[in-house]
Coordinates of C-alpha atoms in Angstrom, one line a residue:
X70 CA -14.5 11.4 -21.4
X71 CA -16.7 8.5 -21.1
X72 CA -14.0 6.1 -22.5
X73 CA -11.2 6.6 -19.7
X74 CA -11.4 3.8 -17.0
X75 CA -13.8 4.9 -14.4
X76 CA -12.6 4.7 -10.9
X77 CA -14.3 3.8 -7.6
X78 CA -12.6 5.0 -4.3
X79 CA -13.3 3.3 -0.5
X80 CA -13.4 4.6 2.6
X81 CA -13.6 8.2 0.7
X82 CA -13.7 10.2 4.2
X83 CA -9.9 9.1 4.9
X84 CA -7.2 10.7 4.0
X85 CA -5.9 9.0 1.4
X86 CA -9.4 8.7 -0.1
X87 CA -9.5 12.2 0.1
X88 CA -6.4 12.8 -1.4
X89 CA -7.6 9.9 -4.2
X90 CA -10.6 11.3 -4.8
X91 CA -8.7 14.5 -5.6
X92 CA -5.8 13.2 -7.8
X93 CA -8.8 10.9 -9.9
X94 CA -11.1 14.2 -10.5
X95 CA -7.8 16.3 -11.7
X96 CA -6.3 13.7 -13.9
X97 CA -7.0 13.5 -17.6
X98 CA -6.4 9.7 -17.8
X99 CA -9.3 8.6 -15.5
X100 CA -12.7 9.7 -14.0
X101 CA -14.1 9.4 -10.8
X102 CA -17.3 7.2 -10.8
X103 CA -17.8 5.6 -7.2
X104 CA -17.4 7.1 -3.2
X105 CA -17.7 4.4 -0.9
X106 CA -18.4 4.8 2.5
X107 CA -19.5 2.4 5.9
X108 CA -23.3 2.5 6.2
X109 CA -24.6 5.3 9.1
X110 CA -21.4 7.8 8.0
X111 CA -22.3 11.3 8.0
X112 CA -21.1 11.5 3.9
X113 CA -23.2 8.3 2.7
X114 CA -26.3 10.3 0.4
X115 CA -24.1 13.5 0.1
X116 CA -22.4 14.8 -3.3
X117 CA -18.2 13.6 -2.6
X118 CA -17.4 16.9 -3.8
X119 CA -20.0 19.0 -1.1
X120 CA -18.7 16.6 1.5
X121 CA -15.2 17.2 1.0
X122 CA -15.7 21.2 0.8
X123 CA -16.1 21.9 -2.4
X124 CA -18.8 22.1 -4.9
X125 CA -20.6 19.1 -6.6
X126 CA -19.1 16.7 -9.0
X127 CA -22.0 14.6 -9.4
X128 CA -20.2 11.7 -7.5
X129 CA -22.6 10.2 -4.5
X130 CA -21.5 8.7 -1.3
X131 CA -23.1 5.1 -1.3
X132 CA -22.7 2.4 1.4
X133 CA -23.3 -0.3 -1.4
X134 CA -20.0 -0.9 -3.0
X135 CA -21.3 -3.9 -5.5
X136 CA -23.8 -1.5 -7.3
X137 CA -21.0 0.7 -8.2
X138 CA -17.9 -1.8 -8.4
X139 CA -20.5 -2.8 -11.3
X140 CA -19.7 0.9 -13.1
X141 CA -16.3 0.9 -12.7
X142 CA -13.3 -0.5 -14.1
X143 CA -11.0 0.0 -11.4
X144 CA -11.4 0.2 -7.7
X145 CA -8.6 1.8 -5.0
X146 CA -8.7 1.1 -1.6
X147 CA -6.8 1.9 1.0
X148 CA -8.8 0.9 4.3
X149 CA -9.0 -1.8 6.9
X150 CA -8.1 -5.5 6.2
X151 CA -11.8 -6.7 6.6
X152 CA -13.2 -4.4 5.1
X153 CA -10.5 -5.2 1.9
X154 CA -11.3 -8.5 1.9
X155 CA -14.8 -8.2 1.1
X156 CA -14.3 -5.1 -1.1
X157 CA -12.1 -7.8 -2.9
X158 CA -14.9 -10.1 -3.3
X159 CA -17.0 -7.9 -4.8
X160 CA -14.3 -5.8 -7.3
X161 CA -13.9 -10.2 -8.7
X162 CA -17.7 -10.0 -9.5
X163 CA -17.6 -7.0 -11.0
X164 CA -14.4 -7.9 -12.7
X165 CA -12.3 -4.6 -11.9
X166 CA -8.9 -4.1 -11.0
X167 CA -8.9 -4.3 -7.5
X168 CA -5.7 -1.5 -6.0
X169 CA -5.2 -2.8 -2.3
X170 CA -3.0 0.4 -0.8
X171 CA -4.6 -1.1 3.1
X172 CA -2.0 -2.2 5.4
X173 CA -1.8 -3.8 8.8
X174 CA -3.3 -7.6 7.0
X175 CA -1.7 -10.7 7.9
X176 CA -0.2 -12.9 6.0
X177 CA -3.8 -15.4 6.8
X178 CA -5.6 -12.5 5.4
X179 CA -3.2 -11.9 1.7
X180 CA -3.9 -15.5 1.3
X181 CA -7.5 -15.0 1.2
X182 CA -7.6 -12.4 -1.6
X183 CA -6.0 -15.6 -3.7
X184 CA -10.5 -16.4 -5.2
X185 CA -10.8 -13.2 -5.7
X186 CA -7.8 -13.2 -7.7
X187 CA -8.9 -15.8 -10.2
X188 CA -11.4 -13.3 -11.6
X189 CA -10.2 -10.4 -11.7
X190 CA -6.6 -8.6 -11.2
X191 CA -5.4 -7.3 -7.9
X192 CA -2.3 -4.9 -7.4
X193 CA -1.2 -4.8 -4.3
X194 CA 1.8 -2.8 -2.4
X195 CA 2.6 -1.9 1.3
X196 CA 3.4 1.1 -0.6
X197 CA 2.7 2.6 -3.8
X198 CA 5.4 5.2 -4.5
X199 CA 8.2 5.3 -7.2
X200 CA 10.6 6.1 -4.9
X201 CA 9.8 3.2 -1.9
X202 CA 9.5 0.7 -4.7
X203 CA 13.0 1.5 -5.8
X204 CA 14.2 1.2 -2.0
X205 CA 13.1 -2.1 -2.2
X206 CA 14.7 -3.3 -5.1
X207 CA 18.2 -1.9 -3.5
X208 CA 17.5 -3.3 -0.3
X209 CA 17.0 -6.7 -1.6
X210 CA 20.4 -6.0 -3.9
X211 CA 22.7 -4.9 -1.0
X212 CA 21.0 -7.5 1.9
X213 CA 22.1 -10.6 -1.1
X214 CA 25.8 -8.7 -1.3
X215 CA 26.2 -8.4 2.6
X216 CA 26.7 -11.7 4.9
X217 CA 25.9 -11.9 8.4
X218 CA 28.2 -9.3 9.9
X219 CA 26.2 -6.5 8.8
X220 CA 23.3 -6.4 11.0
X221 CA 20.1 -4.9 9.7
X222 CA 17.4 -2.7 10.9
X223 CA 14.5 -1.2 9.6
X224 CA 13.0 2.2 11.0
X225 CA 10.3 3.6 10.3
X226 CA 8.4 6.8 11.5
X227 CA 4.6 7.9 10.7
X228 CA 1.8 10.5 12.3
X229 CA 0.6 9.7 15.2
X230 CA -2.8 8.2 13.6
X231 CA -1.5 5.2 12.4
X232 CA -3.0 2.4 13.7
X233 CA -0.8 -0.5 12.5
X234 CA 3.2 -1.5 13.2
X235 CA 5.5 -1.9 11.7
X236 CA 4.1 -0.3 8.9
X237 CA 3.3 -1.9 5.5
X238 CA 6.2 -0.6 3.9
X239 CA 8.4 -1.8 6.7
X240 CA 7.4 -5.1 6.2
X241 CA 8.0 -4.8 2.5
X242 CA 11.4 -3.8 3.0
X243 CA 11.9 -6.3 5.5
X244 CA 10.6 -9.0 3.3
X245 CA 13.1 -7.6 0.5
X246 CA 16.2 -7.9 3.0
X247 CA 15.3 -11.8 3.6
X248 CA 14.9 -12.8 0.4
X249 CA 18.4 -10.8 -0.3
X250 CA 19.6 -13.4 1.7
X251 CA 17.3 -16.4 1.0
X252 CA 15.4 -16.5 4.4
X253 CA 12.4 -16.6 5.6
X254 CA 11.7 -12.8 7.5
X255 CA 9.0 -14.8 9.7
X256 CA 12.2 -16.8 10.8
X257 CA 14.3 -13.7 11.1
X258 CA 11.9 -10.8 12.4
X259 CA 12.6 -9.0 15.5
X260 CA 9.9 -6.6 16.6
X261 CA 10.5 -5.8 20.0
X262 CA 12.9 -4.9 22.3
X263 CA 12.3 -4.3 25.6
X264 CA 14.1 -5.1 29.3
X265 CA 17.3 -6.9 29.3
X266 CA 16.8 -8.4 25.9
X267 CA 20.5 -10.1 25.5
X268 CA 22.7 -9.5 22.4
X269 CA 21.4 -9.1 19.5
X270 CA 21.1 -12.2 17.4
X271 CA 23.1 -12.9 14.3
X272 CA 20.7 -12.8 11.0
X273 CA 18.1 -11.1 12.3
X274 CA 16.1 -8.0 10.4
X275 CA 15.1 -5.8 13.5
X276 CA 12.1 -3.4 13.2
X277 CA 11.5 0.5 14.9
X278 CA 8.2 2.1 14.4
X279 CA 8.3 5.6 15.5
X280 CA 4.6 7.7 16.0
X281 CA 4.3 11.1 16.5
X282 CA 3.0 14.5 14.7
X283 CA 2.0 14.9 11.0
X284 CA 4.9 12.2 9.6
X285 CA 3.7 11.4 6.4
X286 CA 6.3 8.5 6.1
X287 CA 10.3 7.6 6.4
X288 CA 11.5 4.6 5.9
X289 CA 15.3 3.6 6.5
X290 CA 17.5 0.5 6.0
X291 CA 19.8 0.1 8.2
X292 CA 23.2 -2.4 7.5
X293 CA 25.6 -2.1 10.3
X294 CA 28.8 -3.7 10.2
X295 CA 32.4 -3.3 12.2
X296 CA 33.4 0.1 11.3
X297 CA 30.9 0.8 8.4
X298 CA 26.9 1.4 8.1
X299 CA 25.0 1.6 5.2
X300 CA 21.8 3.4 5.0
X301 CA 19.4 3.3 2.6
X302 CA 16.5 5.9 2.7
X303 CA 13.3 7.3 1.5
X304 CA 11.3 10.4 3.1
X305 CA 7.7 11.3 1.9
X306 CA 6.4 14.8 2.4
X307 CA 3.1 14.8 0.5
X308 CA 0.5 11.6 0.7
X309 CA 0.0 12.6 -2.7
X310 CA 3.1 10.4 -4.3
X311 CA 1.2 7.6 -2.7
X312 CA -2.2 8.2 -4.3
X313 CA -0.7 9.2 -7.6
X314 CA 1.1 5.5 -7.6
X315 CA -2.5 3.6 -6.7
X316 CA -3.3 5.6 -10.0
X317 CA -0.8 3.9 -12.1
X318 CA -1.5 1.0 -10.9
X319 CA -5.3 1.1 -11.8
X320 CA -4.5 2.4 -15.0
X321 CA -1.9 -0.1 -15.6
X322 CA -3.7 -3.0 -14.8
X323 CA -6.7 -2.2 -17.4
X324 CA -5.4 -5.0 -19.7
X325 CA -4.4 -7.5 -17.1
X326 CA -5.9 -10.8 -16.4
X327 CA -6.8 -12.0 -13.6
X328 CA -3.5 -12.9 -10.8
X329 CA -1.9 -11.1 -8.5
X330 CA 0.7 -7.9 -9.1
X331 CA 2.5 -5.5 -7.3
X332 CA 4.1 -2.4 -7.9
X333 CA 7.1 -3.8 -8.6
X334 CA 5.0 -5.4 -11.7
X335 CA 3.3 -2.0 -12.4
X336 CA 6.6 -0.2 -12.7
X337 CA 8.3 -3.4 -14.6
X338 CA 11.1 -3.7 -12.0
X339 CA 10.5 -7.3 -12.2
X340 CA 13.4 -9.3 -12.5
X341 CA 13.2 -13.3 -13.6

């Protein structure tokens, strides 16, 4: 038991940390050996296992990441841009594979994780699921097949808690439709419509974010030409495809050097 990759979670009150937490303690392949929480949360000193509802597992809640980043060979985040950043720093000291599921950072922010990545290696998705992966790899296959006359929209929906739009995975797929067609999405984007906003313009990726209820994600690409549409889709109905794919990725990444991956990488969809 001692030799499977040990595995530190953040933000281990969140949902997805919860749902981490929970996937790492019943896999066979890996062992939970880190909580992380803010300093002043209610869980910091408390057993993760008694602070989630169930009995102890001998895990604590600490609000000092370094000291157990220094026990662990992997760490999985999925929190707030800021807070990734530094938790990226520190993972590079400690020289563990750093699993960056947060979304919502700009692209000022991405570039900033490019030290950290020098010393140790960093996987990072707007989404970590099989099935959104392979979305991408179509989109970016039928946005390079289609010209200009099929128009393109992205939509996605999520719960109401979500704080950030369009969501990570939007942008992903967004990002996979531009360089389908060898543009730059920042030249391209569309993410607002509001008013008398004129025609729409020729080329451009549109974006929808819908919020409401317990959505736990569905993402769909949208090529609309004269008399056709083409719609590419993925629905998710349990988080836990999500935290099972951050999994992979820290297992897969055990024998990496240092650089930056992606799940694309982790699921060798790569394509030179």
């Amino acid at each position: 038991m001692s030799e499977l990759p040990g595995i530190v979670v953040t933000g281990a009150s969140g949902r997805m940390g919860q749902m981490l937490i929970r996937i790492i303690r019943e896999s066979d392949r890996a062992r939970l050996v880190g909580a992380i929480e803010r300093s002043g949360h209610e869980w910091v000193g408390q057993d993760v296992g008694r602070a989630m509802g169930g009995a102890d597992c001998g895990v604590i809640v600490t609000d000092e990441p370094l000291e157990a980043f220094a026990k662990a060979q992997a760490v999985i985040d999925f929190t707030a841009p800021e807070a990734t950043l530094e938790f990226a720093k520190l993972a590079a000291q400690a020289r563990a594979v750093h699993v960056i599921g947060t979304t919502g950072m700009s692209d000022e922010q991405i570039a900033k994780l490019e030290p950290a990545a020098r010393h140790a290696p960093i996987v990072r998705a707007g989404n970590m699921s099989l099935g959104v992966n392979l979305l991408t790899q179509l989109t970016r296959q039928v946005a390079a097949a289609l010209g200009e006359e099929f128009d393109i929209e992205v939509i996605e929906a999520h719960h109401r808690h979500k704080v950030d739009a369009p969501s990570g995975t939007a942008l992903m797929l967004g990002e996979a439709a531009a360089e389908g067609r060898g543009v730059a999405l920042e030249d391209v984007s569309d993410r607002g419509r509001d008013g008398i906003t004129g025609a729409r313009k020729p080329g451009d990726i549109g974006f929808v974010a819908v919020r409401g209820g317990d959505i736990v994600g569905e993402h769909d690409v949208l090529f609309a030409g004269e008399g056709e549409r083409i719609i590419l889709r993925h629905v998710a109905t349990d988080r836990a495809i999500f935290a099972r794919g951050a999994l992979r990725a820290a297992l897969w990444g055990q024998d990496k050097g240092p650089g930056q991956y992606d799940m694309i990488d982790v699921l060798g969809l790569r394509r030179d």
